[in-house]
XYZ file of C-alpha atoms in Angstrom:
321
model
C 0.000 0.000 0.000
C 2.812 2.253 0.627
C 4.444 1.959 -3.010
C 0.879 2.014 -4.057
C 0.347 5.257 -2.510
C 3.891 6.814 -4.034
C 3.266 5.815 -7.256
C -0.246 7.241 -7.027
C 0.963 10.525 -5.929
C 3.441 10.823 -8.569
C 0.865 9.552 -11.451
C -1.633 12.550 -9.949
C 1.003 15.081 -10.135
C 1.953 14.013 -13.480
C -1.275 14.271 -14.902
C -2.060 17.513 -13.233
C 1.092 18.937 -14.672
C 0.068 17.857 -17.979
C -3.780 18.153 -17.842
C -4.615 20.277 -14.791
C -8.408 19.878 -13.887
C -10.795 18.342 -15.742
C -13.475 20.828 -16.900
C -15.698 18.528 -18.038
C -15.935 16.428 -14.758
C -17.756 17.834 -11.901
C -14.715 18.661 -9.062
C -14.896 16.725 -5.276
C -14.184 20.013 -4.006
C -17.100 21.187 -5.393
C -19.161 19.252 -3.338
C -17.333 19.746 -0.467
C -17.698 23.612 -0.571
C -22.136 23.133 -1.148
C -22.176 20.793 1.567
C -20.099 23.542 3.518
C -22.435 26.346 2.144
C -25.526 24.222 3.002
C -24.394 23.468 6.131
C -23.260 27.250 7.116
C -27.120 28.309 6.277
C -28.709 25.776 8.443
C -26.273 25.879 11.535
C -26.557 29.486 12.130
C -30.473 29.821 11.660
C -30.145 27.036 14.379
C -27.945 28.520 16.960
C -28.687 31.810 19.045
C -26.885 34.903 17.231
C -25.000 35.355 20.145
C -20.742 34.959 20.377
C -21.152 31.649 22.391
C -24.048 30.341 19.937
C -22.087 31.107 16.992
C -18.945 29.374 18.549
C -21.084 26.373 18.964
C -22.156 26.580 15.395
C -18.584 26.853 13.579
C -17.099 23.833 15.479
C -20.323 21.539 14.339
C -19.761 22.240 10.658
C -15.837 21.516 11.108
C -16.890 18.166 12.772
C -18.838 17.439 10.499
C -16.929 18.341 7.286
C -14.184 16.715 8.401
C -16.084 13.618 9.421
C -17.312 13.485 5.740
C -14.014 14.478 4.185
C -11.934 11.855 5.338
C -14.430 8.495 5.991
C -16.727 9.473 2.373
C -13.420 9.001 -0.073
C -12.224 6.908 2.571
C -15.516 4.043 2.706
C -15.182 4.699 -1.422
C -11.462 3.909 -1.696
C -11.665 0.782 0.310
C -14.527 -0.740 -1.444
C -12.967 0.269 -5.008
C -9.517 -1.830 -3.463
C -11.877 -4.018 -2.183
C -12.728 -4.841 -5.953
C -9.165 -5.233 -7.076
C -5.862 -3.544 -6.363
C -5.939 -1.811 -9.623
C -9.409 -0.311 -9.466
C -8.372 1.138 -6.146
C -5.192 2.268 -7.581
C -6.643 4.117 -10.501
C -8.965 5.945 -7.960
C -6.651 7.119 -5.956
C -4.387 8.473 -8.365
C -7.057 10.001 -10.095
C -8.995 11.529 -6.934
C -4.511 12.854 -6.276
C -4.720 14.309 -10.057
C -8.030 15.984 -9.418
C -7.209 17.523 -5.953
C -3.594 18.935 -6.877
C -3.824 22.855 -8.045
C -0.070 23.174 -9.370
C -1.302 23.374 -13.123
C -4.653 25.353 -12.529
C -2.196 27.987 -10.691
C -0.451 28.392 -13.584
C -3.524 28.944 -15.353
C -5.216 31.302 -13.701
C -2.079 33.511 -12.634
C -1.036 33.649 -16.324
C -4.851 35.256 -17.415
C -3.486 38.045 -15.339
C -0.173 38.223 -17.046
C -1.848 38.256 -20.462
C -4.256 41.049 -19.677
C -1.188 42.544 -18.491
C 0.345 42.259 -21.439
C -2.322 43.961 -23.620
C -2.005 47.210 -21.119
C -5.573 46.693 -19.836
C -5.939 47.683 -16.152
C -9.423 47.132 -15.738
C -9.437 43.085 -16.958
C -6.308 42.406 -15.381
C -7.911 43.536 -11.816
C -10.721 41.447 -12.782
C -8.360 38.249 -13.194
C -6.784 38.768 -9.952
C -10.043 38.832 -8.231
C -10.686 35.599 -9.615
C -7.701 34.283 -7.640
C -7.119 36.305 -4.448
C -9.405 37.528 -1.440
C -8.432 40.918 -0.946
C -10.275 44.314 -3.141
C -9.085 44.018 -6.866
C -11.127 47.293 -8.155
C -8.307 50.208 -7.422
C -5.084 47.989 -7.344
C -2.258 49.891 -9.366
C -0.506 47.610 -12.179
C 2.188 47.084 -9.730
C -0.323 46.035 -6.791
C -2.200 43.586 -9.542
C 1.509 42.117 -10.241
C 2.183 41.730 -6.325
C -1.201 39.624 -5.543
C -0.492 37.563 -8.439
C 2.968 36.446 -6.942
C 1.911 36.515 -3.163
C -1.013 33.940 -4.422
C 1.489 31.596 -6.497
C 3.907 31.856 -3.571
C 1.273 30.800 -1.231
C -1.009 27.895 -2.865
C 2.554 26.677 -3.670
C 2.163 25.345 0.054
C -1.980 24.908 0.232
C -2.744 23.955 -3.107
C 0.445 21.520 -3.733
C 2.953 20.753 -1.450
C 0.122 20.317 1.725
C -1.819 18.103 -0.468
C 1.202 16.067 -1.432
C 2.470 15.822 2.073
C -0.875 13.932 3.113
C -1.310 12.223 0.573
C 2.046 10.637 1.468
C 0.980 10.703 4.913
C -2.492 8.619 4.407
C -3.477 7.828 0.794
C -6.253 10.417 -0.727
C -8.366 10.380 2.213
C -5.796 12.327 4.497
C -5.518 14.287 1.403
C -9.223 15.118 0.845
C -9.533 16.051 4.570
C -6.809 18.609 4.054
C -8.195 19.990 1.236
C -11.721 20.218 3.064
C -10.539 21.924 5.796
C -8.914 24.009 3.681
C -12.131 24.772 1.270
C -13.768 25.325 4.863
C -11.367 27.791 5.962
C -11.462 29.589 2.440
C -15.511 29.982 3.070
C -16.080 31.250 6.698
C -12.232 32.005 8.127
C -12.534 35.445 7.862
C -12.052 38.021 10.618
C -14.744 40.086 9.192
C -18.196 40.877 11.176
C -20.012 37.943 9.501
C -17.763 35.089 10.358
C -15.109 36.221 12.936
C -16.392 34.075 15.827
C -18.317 31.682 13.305
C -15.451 30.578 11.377
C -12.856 31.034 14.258
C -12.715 27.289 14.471
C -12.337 26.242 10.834
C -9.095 29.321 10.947
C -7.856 28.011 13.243
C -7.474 23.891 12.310
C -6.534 25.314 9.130
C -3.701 26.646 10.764
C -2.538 24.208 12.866
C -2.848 21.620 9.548
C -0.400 24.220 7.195
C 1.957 24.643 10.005
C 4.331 21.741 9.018
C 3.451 21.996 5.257
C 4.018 25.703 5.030
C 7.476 25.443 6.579
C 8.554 22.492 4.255
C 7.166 24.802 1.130
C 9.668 27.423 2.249
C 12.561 25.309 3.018
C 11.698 23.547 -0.027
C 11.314 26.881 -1.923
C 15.046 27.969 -1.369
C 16.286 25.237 -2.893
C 13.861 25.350 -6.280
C 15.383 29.215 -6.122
C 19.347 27.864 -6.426
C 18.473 25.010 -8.968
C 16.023 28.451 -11.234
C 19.388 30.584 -10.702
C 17.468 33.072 -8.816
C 18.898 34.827 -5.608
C 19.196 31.784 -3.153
C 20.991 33.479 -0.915
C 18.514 36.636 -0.296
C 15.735 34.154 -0.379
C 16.965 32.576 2.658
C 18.035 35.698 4.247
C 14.644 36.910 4.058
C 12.806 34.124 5.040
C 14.565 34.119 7.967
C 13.858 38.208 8.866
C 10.308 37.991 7.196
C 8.439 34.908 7.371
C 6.566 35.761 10.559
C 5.539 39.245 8.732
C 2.204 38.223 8.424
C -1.694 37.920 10.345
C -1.055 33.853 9.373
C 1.544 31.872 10.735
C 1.906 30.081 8.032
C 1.307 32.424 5.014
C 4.456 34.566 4.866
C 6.747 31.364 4.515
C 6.459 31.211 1.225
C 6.141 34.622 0.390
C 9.308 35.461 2.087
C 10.997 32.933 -0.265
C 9.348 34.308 -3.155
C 9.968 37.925 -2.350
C 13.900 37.077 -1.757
C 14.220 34.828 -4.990
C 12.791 37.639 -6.657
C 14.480 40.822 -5.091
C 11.233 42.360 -4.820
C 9.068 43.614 -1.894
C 5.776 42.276 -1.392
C 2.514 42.224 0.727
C 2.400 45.733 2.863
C -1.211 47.626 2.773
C -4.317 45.855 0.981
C -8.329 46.201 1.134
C -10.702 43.336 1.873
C -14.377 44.191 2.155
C -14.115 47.850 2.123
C -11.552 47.998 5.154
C -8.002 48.678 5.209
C -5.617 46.517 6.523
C -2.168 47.511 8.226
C 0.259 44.844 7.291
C 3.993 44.683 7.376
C 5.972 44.319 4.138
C 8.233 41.427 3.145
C 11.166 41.288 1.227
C 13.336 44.117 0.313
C 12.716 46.505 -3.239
C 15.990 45.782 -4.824
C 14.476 46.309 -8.211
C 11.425 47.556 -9.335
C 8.268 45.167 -10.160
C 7.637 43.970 -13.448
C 4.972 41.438 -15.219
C 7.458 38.775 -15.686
C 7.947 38.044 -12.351
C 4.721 36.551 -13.072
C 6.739 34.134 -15.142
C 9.271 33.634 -12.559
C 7.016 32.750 -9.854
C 5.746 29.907 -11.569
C 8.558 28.756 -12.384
C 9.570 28.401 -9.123
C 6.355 27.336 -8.030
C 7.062 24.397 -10.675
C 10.147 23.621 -9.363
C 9.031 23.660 -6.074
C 6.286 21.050 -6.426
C 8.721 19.045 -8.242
C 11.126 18.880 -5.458
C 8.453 17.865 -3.027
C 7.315 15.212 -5.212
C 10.363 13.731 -5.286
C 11.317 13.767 -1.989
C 8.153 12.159 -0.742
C 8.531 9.659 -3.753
C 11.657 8.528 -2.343
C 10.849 9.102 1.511
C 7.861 6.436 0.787
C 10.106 3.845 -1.394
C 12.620 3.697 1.621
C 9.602 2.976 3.833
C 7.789 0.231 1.354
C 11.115 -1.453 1.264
């Protein structure tokens, strides 16, 4: 099961470099996030509105999303090994393919790049809002070029390497729990007034569950920087100064790779919902922005997700031996 499970992960991260997701199939974490929606409508109309009653409500729908995220693929999986070892196998690398993001990253962040490109403000704030939380509507070109990176350097560690690591950890059902909680977090962890002490439970799991992950992305990161020929040596310099620069715990480990790699300075300022946010900066402005950092951030996203691949490849053929 253990070679079953390496071999798996390195089929689905194959396919998803070659393929990312399949449009024409309906996505897991699709139903994950309506179940989550579903369930966010029906908890709070039956809790009180009070801080207590809405604490009760946000730990119920992490109990039970979780609950369904891990034993739902996990009942499925068993019955489809059940069958035979190669139906299960097929599954599972499949369900890996479908629930990896490295290729759909690319994707999306390179819409941006192209608006970019054709000097159009307006549509290139429009594809940035289609990938990052914060208010898109009066970014400069140089702010739409910063959220682009800061995204790719962070789903480098929640949309790949995380995924990866539990996949390695326990087949796609550790996986799809990750990625639930994760969805979860996406939906109701905001601080705002609608979901601060609602979705302070869901924030927080999702923090303790990148905590590990994040820091192997940015370890992991520094290296992918020397074997691109970017600035290795800033990149670990500022990940060591920056990476706690940031609300998250987790979220500036990456970007503090990313912004040293680079030589540029990111994160500082931004909107979300109307309100203004005070946040520190990372990374030092040792040249100016420009759109193909774009480029390079993939790249070493890429490179990145390669690395981690391989390393829990070989981590889980030394174990199956």
């Amino acid at each position: 099961m253990i070679f079953l499970h390496g071999l798996a992960l390195c089929l689905g991260f194959a396919l998803d470099l070659l393929f990312g997701d399949p449009r024409w199939l309906y996505h897991p974490i699709c139903i994950t996030g309506n179940l989550i929606g579903w369930l966010t409508k029906k908890l709070r109309a039956s809790f009180p509105k009070s801080v207590r009653g809405e604490h009760q409500a946000g730990m119920i729908l992490v109990i039970l999303v979780c609950c369904y995220s891990f034993f739902v693929p996990r009942v499925i999986l068993l019955a489809a090994y059940h069958v035979h070892w190669a139906a299960g196998f097929v599954l599972e690398t499949f369900w890996c393919y479908q629930l990896l993001a490295a290729k759909c990253l690319r994707t999306e962040s390179m819409k941006v790049y192209r608006e970019l490109q054709t000097g159009d403000l307006e549509k290139s704030r429009y594809a940035v809002s289609m990938i990052v939380g914060r208010d898109t509507q009066s970014l400069t070109e140089e702010g739409v070029i910063k959220a682009t990176v800061e995204t790719i350097a962070e789903n480098t560690s929640d949309g790949v390497v995380a995924p990866m690591l539990y996949m390695a950890l326990g087949g796609v059902p550790l996986m799809y729990l990750y990625k639930g909680i994760n969805t979860m977090d996406s939906m109701v962890g905001y601080k705002d007034e609608k979901y601060l002490n609602f979705g302070r439970y869901a924030a927080l799991l999702d923090d303790v569950v990148n905590y590990i992950p994040a820091r192997l992305s940015g370890i992991l990161m520094i290296a992918a920087s020397w074997l691109c020929r970017m600035n290795a040596k800033n990149a670990a310099a500022v990940y060591k100064r920056d990476r706690r620069n940031h609300a998250s715990p987790n979220s500036a480990q990456t970007e503090s790779v990313m912004a040293g790699a680079l030589e540029i300075q990111l994160a500082g300022n931004a909107w979300y919902f109307g309100k203004l946010y005070e946040k520190p900066t990372i990374g030092d402005a040792m040249r100016s922005i420009e759109k193909e950092d774009i480029l390079r951030a993939n790249r070493l996203m890429y490179v990145t997700s390669a690395l981690t691949c391989l390393l829990l490849a070989v981590i889980l053929l030394f174990c199956g031996m």
